[in-house]
Short mmCIF file of C-alpha atoms and ligand atoms in Angstrom, two decimals:
data_model
loop_
_atom_site.label_atom_id
_atom_site.label_comp_id
_atom_site.label_asym_id
_atom_site.label_seq_id
_atom_site.Cartn_x
_atom_site.Cartn_y
_atom_site.Cartn_z
CA UNK P 1 103.38 128.55 95.62
CA UNK P 2 100.01 129.87 94.09
CA UNK P 3 96.96 129.85 96.36
CA UNK P 4 98.96 129.35 99.53
CA UNK P 5 100.07 132.81 100.76
CA UNK P 6 99.10 133.57 104.18
CA UNK P 7 99.41 129.75 105.08
CA UNK P 8 102.57 130.03 107.09
CA UNK P 9 101.89 128.33 110.31
CA UNK P 10 102.89 131.20 112.56
CA UNK P 11 99.85 133.14 110.95
CA UNK P 12 97.65 130.30 111.62
CA UNK P 13 97.82 129.59 115.20
CA UNK P 14 98.20 131.21 118.65
CA UNK P 15 101.73 132.81 118.93
CA UNK P 16 102.03 131.51 122.59
CA UNK P 17 101.13 128.10 121.54
CA UNK P 18 103.36 128.06 118.44
CA UNK P 19 106.31 129.24 120.66
CA UNK P 20 105.98 126.84 123.19
CA UNK P 21 105.51 123.84 120.69
CA UNK P 22 108.54 124.98 118.44
CA UNK P 23 110.84 125.44 121.30
CA UNK P 24 110.20 121.93 122.56
CA UNK P 25 110.05 120.03 119.41
CA UNK P 26 113.24 117.83 118.72
CA UNK P 27 112.72 116.89 115.08
CA UNK P 28 112.43 119.36 111.97
CA UNK P 29 109.92 121.80 111.47
CA UNK P 30 109.40 122.80 107.71
CA UNK P 31 107.00 125.67 106.69
CA UNK P 32 106.23 127.10 103.25
CA UNK P 33 109.10 129.17 102.09
CA UNK P 34 111.85 126.87 103.65
CA UNK P 35 114.43 125.52 101.31
CA UNK P 36 113.54 121.98 102.42
CA UNK P 37 109.89 122.70 101.73
CA UNK P 38 109.42 121.63 98.16
CA UNK P 39 111.06 118.23 98.56
CA UNK P 40 109.31 117.81 102.04
CA UNK P 41 105.70 118.17 100.47
CA UNK P 42 106.12 115.90 97.72
CA UNK P 43 105.21 112.28 98.13
CA UNK P 44 105.50 108.98 95.86
CA UNK P 45 102.35 109.49 93.98
CA UNK P 46 103.05 112.41 91.39
CA UNK P 47 99.39 113.14 91.05
CA UNK P 48 99.09 114.64 94.35
CA UNK P 49 100.13 118.18 94.70
CA UNK P 50 99.28 119.61 98.26
CA UNK P 51 100.79 122.40 100.42
CA UNK P 52 100.61 122.00 104.16
CA UNK P 53 101.51 124.82 106.13
CA UNK P 54 103.80 122.92 108.35
CA UNK P 55 105.63 119.41 108.02
CA UNK P 56 106.46 118.29 111.53
CA UNK P 57 109.29 115.62 111.10
CA UNK P 58 109.20 113.91 114.42
CA UNK P 59 112.08 112.21 116.15
CA UNK P 60 109.98 110.45 118.65
CA UNK P 61 106.87 109.66 120.26
CA UNK P 62 106.91 112.95 122.52
CA UNK P 63 107.34 115.02 119.36
CA UNK P 64 104.27 113.27 117.66
CA UNK P 65 102.29 113.72 120.92
CA UNK P 66 103.23 117.59 120.88
CA UNK P 67 102.08 117.85 117.11
CA UNK P 68 98.68 115.84 117.95
CA UNK P 69 98.03 118.49 120.77
CA UNK P 70 98.98 121.55 118.62
CA UNK P 71 96.62 120.48 115.92
CA UNK P 72 93.91 119.91 118.14
CA UNK P 73 94.08 122.85 120.09
CA UNK P 74 94.58 125.00 117.05
CA UNK P 75 92.10 123.11 114.95
CA UNK P 76 94.45 122.43 112.34
CA UNK P 77 93.95 119.93 109.44
CA UNK P 78 95.98 116.79 110.12
CA UNK P 79 97.86 114.57 107.79
CA UNK P 80 99.74 111.50 109.05
CA UNK P 81 102.84 110.32 107.03
CA UNK P 82 104.98 107.45 107.58
CA UNK P 83 106.11 105.87 104.23
CA UNK P 84 104.30 108.38 102.33
CA UNK P 85 103.40 105.69 99.68
CA UNK P 86 99.67 105.57 100.05
CA UNK P 87 98.11 105.91 96.46
CA UNK P 88 95.28 108.23 97.59
CA UNK P 89 97.83 110.91 98.87
CA UNK P 90 96.17 111.13 102.38
CA UNK P 91 99.54 111.67 104.05
CA UNK P 92 99.71 115.13 102.92
CA UNK P 93 97.22 118.10 103.09
CA UNK P 94 96.53 121.45 102.18
CA UNK P 95 96.91 124.25 104.64
CA UNK P 96 97.24 121.97 107.86
CA UNK P 97 100.11 119.95 109.56
CA UNK P 98 101.79 116.90 108.23
CA UNK P 99 102.85 114.79 111.24
CA UNK P 100 105.67 113.20 109.53
CA UNK P 101 107.16 109.93 110.99
CA UNK P 102 109.44 109.02 108.11
CA UNK P 103 112.46 109.79 110.47
CA UNK P 104 111.43 107.19 113.00
CA UNK P 105 112.69 104.28 111.58
CA UNK P 106 114.11 102.23 114.32
CA UNK P 107 113.75 98.45 114.46
CA UNK P 108 114.47 96.12 117.48
CA UNK P 109 114.59 92.08 117.05
CA UNK P 110 113.78 89.74 120.07
CA UNK P 111 115.03 86.51 118.50
CA UNK P 112 114.26 84.46 121.72
CA UNK P 113 110.54 85.53 121.90
CA UNK P 114 110.37 86.04 117.95
CA UNK P 115 109.02 89.71 118.13
CA UNK P 116 110.29 92.37 116.27
CA UNK P 117 109.22 95.99 117.37
CA UNK P 118 109.63 98.87 114.82
CA UNK P 119 109.10 102.70 114.90
CA UNK P 120 106.06 104.07 113.04
CA UNK P 121 108.17 105.50 110.05
CA UNK P 122 110.02 102.20 109.24
CA UNK P 123 109.71 100.82 105.90
CA UNK P 124 109.18 97.22 104.93
CA UNK P 125 112.89 97.03 104.10
CA UNK P 126 114.04 98.42 107.50
CA UNK P 127 112.04 95.62 109.11
CA UNK P 128 113.13 92.65 106.80
CA UNK P 129 116.65 93.61 107.17
CA UNK P 130 116.87 93.47 110.70
CA UNK P 131 114.62 90.35 111.15
CA UNK P 132 116.46 88.49 108.37
CA UNK P 133 119.79 88.88 110.19
CA UNK P 134 118.01 85.97 112.50
CA UNK P 135 116.58 84.20 109.81
CA UNK P 136 113.26 85.59 110.52
CA UNK P 137 110.49 87.59 109.18
CA UNK P 138 106.80 88.95 109.70
CA UNK P 139 104.52 88.92 106.66
CA UNK P 140 104.54 92.71 105.21
CA UNK P 141 103.93 93.73 101.56
CA UNK P 142 105.92 93.15 98.43
CA UNK P 143 107.81 96.25 97.75
CA UNK P 144 110.42 97.19 100.62
CA UNK P 145 110.36 101.26 100.16
CA UNK P 146 106.81 101.33 101.26
CA UNK P 147 105.87 102.04 104.88
CA UNK P 148 104.84 99.36 107.41
CA UNK P 149 102.23 101.94 108.98
CA UNK P 150 99.72 101.98 106.20
CA UNK P 151 99.97 98.75 105.10
CA UNK P 152 99.65 97.17 108.59
CA UNK P 153 96.72 99.46 109.38
CA UNK P 154 95.04 98.72 106.39
CA UNK P 155 95.53 94.71 106.33
CA UNK P 156 98.90 94.02 104.62
CA UNK P 157 99.16 91.54 101.61
CA UNK P 158 102.74 90.14 100.65
CA UNK P 159 104.47 86.87 99.60
CA UNK P 160 103.91 85.08 103.03
CA UNK P 161 100.06 86.06 103.34
CA UNK P 162 98.84 82.50 102.84
CA UNK P 163 101.08 80.96 105.12
CA UNK P 164 101.21 83.46 107.97
CA UNK P 165 98.37 85.56 107.26
CA UNK P 166 97.91 89.39 106.94
CA UNK P 167 100.41 91.89 108.34
CA UNK P 168 97.90 93.14 111.04
CA UNK P 169 97.14 89.34 111.91
CA UNK P 170 100.98 89.23 113.12
CA UNK P 171 100.52 92.36 115.53
CA UNK P 172 100.91 91.56 119.11
CA UNK P 173 101.01 95.07 120.58
CA UNK P 174 101.36 98.90 119.37
CA UNK P 175 102.05 102.37 120.94
CA UNK P 176 99.72 104.86 119.59
CA UNK P 177 99.03 108.86 120.42
CA UNK P 178 95.35 109.26 120.26
CA UNK P 179 93.42 112.47 119.51
CA UNK P 180 93.67 113.71 123.23
CA UNK P 181 97.45 113.46 123.17
CA UNK P 182 97.60 110.40 125.30
CA UNK P 183 100.27 107.91 124.64
CA UNK P 184 98.88 104.34 124.82
CA UNK P 185 99.55 100.90 124.36
CA UNK P 186 96.92 98.83 122.10
CA UNK P 187 97.38 94.97 122.60
CA UNK P 188 95.04 91.89 123.45
CA UNK P 189 95.42 92.95 127.19
CA UNK P 190 95.50 96.61 126.95
CA UNK P 191 92.57 98.74 125.16
CA UNK P 192 91.87 95.64 123.18
CA UNK P 193 89.17 97.77 121.61
CA UNK P 194 91.54 99.81 119.95
CA UNK P 195 93.84 96.98 119.18
CA UNK P 196 90.91 95.28 117.41
CA UNK P 197 90.27 98.50 115.55
CA UNK P 198 93.92 99.02 114.37
CA UNK P 199 94.10 95.59 112.77
CA UNK P 200 92.61 96.59 109.62
CA UNK P 201 90.72 99.88 110.47
CA UNK P 202 93.33 102.22 108.98
CA UNK P 203 94.68 105.59 110.09
CA UNK P 204 91.41 106.39 112.13
CA UNK P 205 92.27 106.17 115.58
CA UNK P 206 95.34 108.13 116.42
CA UNK P 207 99.25 108.36 115.23
CA UNK P 208 100.78 104.40 115.90
CA UNK P 209 104.39 105.67 117.05
CA UNK P 210 105.50 101.56 117.33
CA UNK P 211 104.51 98.33 116.02
CA UNK P 212 105.40 94.91 117.51
CA UNK P 213 104.74 91.81 115.25
CA UNK P 214 105.30 88.03 115.66
CA UNK P 215 108.18 86.84 113.60
CA UNK P 216 108.35 83.29 111.70
CA UNK P 217 111.34 81.35 110.02
CA UNK P 218 111.61 82.54 106.50
CA UNK P 219 114.50 82.23 104.01
CA UNK P 220 116.97 83.54 104.09
CA UNK P 221 116.75 82.12 100.54
CA UNK P 222 113.64 81.14 98.91
CA UNK P 223 112.26 80.48 95.38
CA UNK P 224 110.68 83.40 93.64
CA UNK P 225 108.46 82.61 90.60
CA UNK P 226 108.41 85.27 87.90
CA UNK P 227 107.62 84.13 84.86
CA UNK P 228 106.09 86.04 81.50
CA UNK P 229 103.84 84.46 79.17
CA UNK P 230 102.24 85.93 75.88
CA UNK P 231 98.59 86.98 75.99
CA UNK P 232 96.67 84.32 73.85
CA UNK P 233 93.08 84.66 72.87
CA UNK P 234 92.12 81.91 75.38
CA UNK P 235 93.95 83.78 78.40
CA UNK P 236 95.54 80.37 79.03
CA UNK P 237 98.02 81.51 81.69
CA UNK P 238 95.14 82.57 83.63
CA UNK P 239 93.19 79.40 83.24
CA UNK P 240 96.34 77.51 84.30
CA UNK P 241 96.86 79.65 87.28
CA UNK P 242 93.25 79.11 88.29
CA UNK P 243 93.61 75.30 87.91
CA UNK P 244 96.82 75.47 90.00
CA UNK P 245 95.46 77.89 92.69
CA UNK P 246 92.65 75.31 93.65
CA UNK P 247 95.33 72.83 95.22
CA UNK P 248 98.13 75.28 95.96
CA UNK P 249 100.08 74.62 99.34
CA UNK P 250 100.13 77.58 101.68
CA UNK P 251 103.73 77.99 101.56
CA UNK P 252 103.01 79.29 97.86
CA UNK P 253 101.39 82.75 97.15
CA UNK P 254 100.93 84.05 93.46
CA UNK P 255 99.76 87.00 91.73
CA UNK P 256 98.80 86.84 88.24
CA UNK P 257 98.78 89.91 86.04
CA UNK P 258 97.93 91.18 82.47
CA UNK P 259 100.27 93.77 81.39
CA UNK P 260 102.40 94.73 78.48
CA UNK P 261 106.00 93.47 77.71
CA UNK P 262 108.52 96.32 79.01
CA UNK P 263 110.57 97.50 76.43
CA UNK P 264 113.97 96.72 78.30
CA UNK P 265 116.63 94.33 76.85
CA UNK P 266 115.62 91.76 79.35
CA UNK P 267 112.89 90.79 76.92
CA UNK P 268 112.95 89.90 73.12
CA UNK P 269 112.65 93.28 71.35
CA UNK P 270 109.86 91.79 68.97
CA UNK P 271 107.75 91.36 72.02
CA UNK P 272 108.03 94.70 73.23
CA UNK P 273 104.52 96.28 74.16
CA UNK P 274 102.90 92.97 73.42
CA UNK P 275 99.86 92.24 76.03
CA UNK P 276 100.97 89.39 78.23
CA UNK P 277 100.07 87.35 81.55
CA UNK P 278 102.71 87.37 84.00
CA UNK P 279 102.89 85.39 87.40
CA UNK P 280 104.82 86.40 90.33
CA UNK P 281 105.26 84.57 93.63
CA UNK P 282 107.16 82.83 96.08
CA UNK P 283 107.67 79.55 98.00
CA UNK P 284 108.63 79.33 101.68
CA UNK P 285 110.42 76.10 101.60
CA UNK P 286 112.78 73.86 99.87
CA UNK P 287 113.85 75.24 96.63
CA UNK P 288 113.56 71.79 95.06
CA UNK P 289 110.05 71.60 96.31
CA UNK P 290 109.21 75.00 94.96
CA UNK P 291 110.44 73.88 91.48
CA UNK P 292 107.98 70.95 91.34
CA UNK P 293 105.10 73.29 92.98
CA UNK P 294 105.72 76.02 90.45
CA UNK P 295 106.33 73.63 87.60
CA UNK P 296 102.90 73.78 85.99
CA UNK P 297 102.71 77.42 85.76
CA UNK P 298 106.15 77.61 83.90
CA UNK P 299 106.34 74.89 81.51
CA UNK P 300 102.66 74.74 80.16
CA UNK P 301 103.86 76.92 77.21
CA UNK P 302 107.09 78.42 76.04
CA UNK P 303 107.48 81.67 78.19
CA UNK P 304 108.39 84.97 76.61
CA UNK P 305 110.52 85.18 79.85
CA UNK P 306 111.37 83.52 83.12
CA UNK P 307 113.06 85.26 85.98
CA UNK P 308 112.27 82.53 88.31
CA UNK P 309 115.11 81.54 90.73
CA UNK P 310 116.41 81.37 94.29
CA UNK P 311 116.60 84.66 95.96
CA UNK P 312 117.47 86.18 99.11
CA UNK P 313 114.16 87.13 100.85
CA UNK P 314 115.33 90.82 101.21
CA UNK P 315 116.27 90.61 97.53
CA UNK P 316 112.64 89.23 96.41
CA UNK P 317 111.09 92.20 98.16
CA UNK P 318 113.14 94.56 96.27
CA UNK P 319 112.25 92.90 92.93
CA UNK P 320 109.65 95.46 91.98
CA UNK P 321 110.99 98.55 93.21
CA UNK P 322 112.22 100.02 89.90
CA UNK P 323 108.77 99.72 88.32
CA UNK P 324 106.97 102.27 90.85
CA UNK P 325 109.50 105.25 90.85
CA UNK P 326 108.73 108.29 92.90
CA UNK P 327 106.76 110.93 91.01
CA UNK P 328 105.13 109.04 88.35
CA UNK P 329 101.15 109.04 88.23
CA UNK P 330 99.40 106.35 89.97
CA UNK P 331 95.75 105.37 90.54
CA UNK P 332 94.99 102.08 92.30
CA UNK P 333 91.82 100.41 93.10
CA UNK P 334 90.75 96.86 94.37
CA UNK P 335 87.55 94.65 94.13
CA UNK P 336 87.28 91.16 95.73
CA UNK P 337 86.05 88.16 93.76
CA UNK P 338 84.28 85.00 94.79
CA UNK P 339 85.75 83.01 92.06
CA UNK P 340 87.92 83.61 88.80
CA UNK P 341 85.35 82.79 86.42
CA UNK P 342 85.47 82.89 82.56
CA UNK P 343 83.53 86.02 82.37
CA UNK P 344 86.07 87.55 84.66
CA UNK P 345 89.04 86.26 82.51
CA UNK P 346 87.15 87.88 79.51
CA UNK P 347 86.88 91.27 81.40
CA UNK P 348 90.48 91.23 82.38
CA UNK P 349 91.79 90.69 78.90
CA UNK P 350 89.22 93.31 77.35
CA UNK P 351 89.73 95.81 80.02
CA UNK P 352 93.53 95.30 79.79
CA UNK P 353 93.70 95.94 76.00
CA UNK P 354 91.60 99.04 76.50
CA UNK P 355 94.14 100.61 79.22
CA UNK P 356 95.26 104.00 78.07
CA UNK P 357 98.95 103.24 79.52
CA UNK P 358 101.18 100.32 78.55
CA UNK P 359 102.69 100.52 82.40
CA UNK P 360 99.41 99.69 83.61
CA UNK P 361 98.43 96.11 85.14
CA UNK P 362 95.53 94.28 86.21
CA UNK P 363 96.60 92.19 88.99
CA UNK P 364 94.85 88.84 90.48
CA UNK P 365 96.17 88.35 93.96
CA UNK P 366 95.62 84.73 95.22
CA UNK P 367 94.45 84.97 98.83
CA UNK P 368 93.10 82.07 101.18
CA UNK P 369 95.14 79.99 103.40
CA UNK P 370 96.06 81.60 106.93
CA UNK P 371 94.38 84.99 106.12
CA UNK P 372 91.17 83.24 105.49
CA UNK P 373 91.11 81.30 108.57
CA UNK P 374 90.76 84.24 110.97
CA UNK P 375 87.12 84.99 111.57
CA UNK P 376 85.90 88.06 110.10
CA UNK P 377 84.96 89.54 113.52
CA UNK P 378 88.22 88.84 115.04
CA UNK P 379 89.96 91.94 113.77
CA UNK P 380 88.60 95.03 111.86
CA UNK P 381 89.79 93.41 108.34
CA UNK P 382 86.60 92.11 106.93
CA UNK P 383 87.13 90.73 103.53
CA UNK P 384 88.67 87.42 104.59
CA UNK P 385 86.67 84.63 102.82
CA UNK P 386 87.56 85.77 99.31
CA UNK P 387 89.83 83.72 97.33
CA UNK P 388 90.98 86.49 95.06
CA UNK P 389 91.18 90.07 94.82
CA UNK P 390 91.54 91.86 91.56
CA UNK P 391 93.35 95.29 91.46
CA UNK P 392 93.59 98.06 88.85
CA UNK P 393 97.21 99.59 88.85
CA UNK P 394 96.93 102.57 86.37
CA UNK P 395 100.50 104.05 86.14
CA UNK P 396 101.35 106.73 83.80
CA UNK P 397 103.84 109.43 83.00
CA UNK P 398 102.26 112.19 81.28
CA UNK P 399 99.70 114.47 83.74
CA UNK P 400 97.81 115.40 80.55
CA UNK P 401 96.75 111.47 80.36
CA UNK P 402 95.57 111.63 84.14
CA UNK P 403 91.73 112.04 83.05
CA UNK P 404 91.74 109.00 80.58
CA UNK P 405 93.49 106.72 83.31
CA UNK P 406 91.30 107.76 86.07
CA UNK P 407 88.23 107.20 83.66
CA UNK P 408 89.56 103.79 82.71
CA UNK P 409 89.71 102.68 86.19
CA UNK P 410 86.71 103.96 87.54
CA UNK P 411 84.50 102.40 84.38
CA UNK P 412 86.48 99.01 84.78
CA UNK P 413 85.53 99.01 88.90
CA UNK P 414 82.04 99.98 88.10
CA UNK P 415 81.79 97.22 85.51
CA UNK P 416 83.32 94.64 87.48
CA UNK P 417 81.19 95.49 90.71
CA UNK P 418 78.04 94.87 88.47
CA UNK P 419 79.39 91.20 87.82
CA UNK P 420 78.19 88.39 90.16
CA UNK P 421 80.57 87.37 92.70
CA UNK P 422 82.57 90.84 92.86
CA UNK P 423 82.65 93.15 95.91
CA UNK P 424 84.28 95.19 98.48
CA UNK P 425 87.49 97.15 98.32
CA UNK P 426 90.96 97.28 99.99
CA UNK P 427 92.11 100.04 101.82
CA UNK P 428 95.62 99.75 100.61
CA UNK P 429 94.43 100.31 97.20
CA UNK P 430 92.03 103.12 97.54
CA UNK P 431 92.06 105.06 94.38
CA UNK P 432 91.51 108.64 95.84
CA UNK P 433 89.49 107.33 98.63
CA UNK P 434 86.11 107.52 96.94
CA UNK P 435 84.51 104.33 98.32
CA UNK P 436 82.47 104.45 101.76
CA UNK P 437 84.14 102.83 104.61
CA UNK P 438 81.36 100.39 104.59
CA UNK P 439 82.72 98.63 101.32
CA UNK P 440 85.91 98.07 103.21
CA UNK P 441 84.81 97.12 106.47
CA UNK P 442 81.54 95.26 106.07
CA UNK P 443 79.65 94.32 109.36
CA UNK P 444 82.61 95.54 111.35
CA UNK P 445 81.82 98.99 110.42
CA UNK P 446 79.44 99.70 113.46
CA UNK P 447 81.83 98.27 115.91
CA UNK P 448 84.54 100.67 114.27
CA UNK P 449 82.22 103.55 114.56
CA UNK P 450 82.05 103.01 118.31
CA UNK P 451 85.57 102.71 118.95
CA UNK P 452 86.03 105.83 117.10
CA UNK P 453 83.51 107.53 118.98
CA UNK P 454 85.75 106.47 122.13
CA UNK P 455 89.15 107.70 120.84
CA UNK P 456 88.34 110.29 118.21
CA UNK P 457 85.07 111.71 118.54
CA UNK P 458 85.84 114.84 116.93
CA UNK P 459 87.34 112.94 113.72
CA UNK P 460 90.65 114.48 114.03
CA UNK P 461 92.17 111.82 111.99
CA UNK P 462 89.87 111.81 109.00
CA UNK P 463 92.27 111.84 106.17
CA UNK P 464 92.24 108.19 105.68
CA UNK P 465 89.25 105.87 104.78
CA UNK P 466 87.11 107.41 107.14
CA UNK P 467 85.01 105.78 109.89
CA UNK P 468 82.91 108.80 110.70
CA UNK P 469 82.00 109.05 114.50
CA UNK P 470 78.52 108.66 115.54
CA UNK P 471 78.49 112.36 115.91
CA UNK P 472 79.41 113.17 112.32
CA UNK P 473 82.00 115.85 112.95
CA UNK P 474 84.11 116.83 110.05
CA UNK P 475 83.70 115.99 106.41
CA UNK P 476 85.96 113.50 104.34
CA UNK P 477 88.22 115.99 102.57
C1 FAD X 1 105.10 100.56 95.26
C2 FAD X 1 103.95 99.93 96.20
C3 FAD X 1 103.88 98.73 96.45
C4 FAD X 1 102.89 98.08 96.97
N1 FAD X 1 102.58 97.04 97.38
C5 FAD X 1 101.83 96.45 98.33
C6 FAD X 1 101.69 95.14 98.66
O1 FAD X 1 102.40 94.26 98.30
N2 FAD X 1 100.69 94.86 99.47
C7 FAD X 1 100.01 95.79 100.10
O2 FAD X 1 99.10 95.26 100.81
N3 FAD X 1 99.74 96.70 99.92
C8 FAD X 1 100.80 97.33 98.90
N4 FAD X 1 100.88 98.91 98.67
C9 FAD X 1 100.08 99.45 99.24
C10 FAD X 1 100.64 100.15 100.52
O3 FAD X 1 100.66 99.25 101.47
C11 FAD X 1 99.87 101.35 100.88
O4 FAD X 1 100.29 102.18 99.87
C12 FAD X 1 100.13 101.79 102.32
O5 FAD X 1 99.43 102.88 102.64
C13 FAD X 1 101.53 102.38 102.31
O6 FAD X 1 101.88 102.86 103.70
P1 FAD X 1 102.70 104.02 103.83
O7 FAD X 1 103.23 104.14 105.53
O8 FAD X 1 103.98 104.27 103.23
O9 FAD X 1 101.49 105.12 103.92
P2 FAD X 1 101.39 106.70 103.99
O10 FAD X 1 101.06 107.22 102.73
O11 FAD X 1 102.53 107.37 104.92
O12 FAD X 1 100.04 107.14 104.79
C14 FAD X 1 98.78 106.51 104.22
C15 FAD X 1 97.69 106.67 105.23
O13 FAD X 1 98.15 105.77 106.46
C16 FAD X 1 97.65 106.30 107.43
N5 FAD X 1 98.90 106.40 108.68
C17 FAD X 1 100.40 106.53 108.01
N6 FAD X 1 101.09 106.21 109.06
C18 FAD X 1 100.34 106.21 110.13
C19 FAD X 1 100.55 105.99 111.45
N7 FAD X 1 102.06 106.04 111.83
N8 FAD X 1 99.62 105.89 112.29
C20 FAD X 1 98.38 106.07 112.10
N9 FAD X 1 97.84 106.13 110.87
C21 FAD X 1 99.04 106.22 109.86
C22 FAD X 1 97.26 107.57 107.35
O14 FAD X 1 95.68 107.59 107.32
C23 FAD X 1 97.91 108.08 106.26
O15 FAD X 1 97.18 108.91 105.25
C24 FAD X 1 102.13 99.16 97.83
C25 FAD X 1 102.09 100.54 97.41
C26 FAD X 1 103.20 101.11 96.68
C27 FAD X 1 103.22 102.36 96.26
#
């Protein structure tokens, strides 16, 4: 508890305001010294070690509005937590209040109108499970325990991205508590400027208490690709992937990564720890067609292992869960690519081999399809015209290795950005939030500043990829 004495909330705020707030609040209020505090302040990324004065675990929108009002009136630092999985750890803060939506996970499906409404703290798994009960889904990310809120507000890339677009492209409406404590609807009809900004502009504009999405027919069974090839000197699995991607149907999305063969019995022991290229993806259509479509990625060489096959969609969404346990150390950053050139492939192999951790991967996300057909100005999400995104996912166990891993990612990103056709960044893989907002929002940044000025001119919500209001209040923590 070093360095946090004197941070109990009652000592930080006006007694009458605290009394009124705490007697009305319906959820749990967790303070320093409470038995639940240690567990409640921890988030997924073990690198993040912060001590908020209060965790306000909300039961509903009224609790969220009360917490926003308390924070604004009492000048408290504010962090907003939904799934708690953002790598930058912005869902927790030192000394202030965490507005925690993780207990708000209700999901309602309207199959007739093909809509799903979910509370802000829902996980991907919560939404997928309910929607799949009707044979439907909305495009979310690829790991079911992560939150829909952070994912959607920063874009949202998953298995269905090339067929149905980003998560934020499928939004039809949201309920949001803005910095003034008002509960508003954001939709194409109501507060349309806010709706536009929330489609990719991150957590800058308030606390979203409910998301409503369009649904599509998906599965319930579909073919998942997961094939592992040895890393040869010629990077041939990546070259085969590049060739395949040029004509791939949009029902298929693939992520190709450089990594190391895990030391587990599913892989031949003599291969453990060896560098490899793996191809992970899915095809939303007939399994026989999927076998044909993915054939070139599986059959060109004898793979080290091939776990491809037909899965329930909800199973596919849990396939990677065990690879990212809570409490490990994580530092992830992303750069978009105009092309997967030979110099980029050489770079991936070289930087991959130099990684300080064998849990680390370098992931090439195939983009294009539906997400690239939305005009860049139509939503806040800017980088739609890029066919690939390369992410550096540094994962390690020992805190003593943090410096080496951070340095490896930062040097890799700097080198890649100096190469032709590499640019930008993605709000869901933000490192520790070092990149300026312009790197994410491109020419949409100015319009986002105008929306920020309107709904959060004092920058109450600034623990995010911050869009500074024109008045420039508060600095990025
Ligand atoms: C294991 C793993 C797998 C992942 N896979 C993918 C993937 O396949 N595709 C992809 O695109 N991304 C992926 N991500 C990235 C993930 O989408 C982001 O980390 C995302 O931010 C997580 O959302 P969250 O609700 O858990 O975030 P939190 O950590 O709870 O919040 C992050 C930030 O979002 C904002 N925020 C959160 N809730 C709200 C709210 N209700 N209202 C307003 N602002 C809010 C705040 O600024 C907050 O600081 C993955 C992450 C992990 C850890």
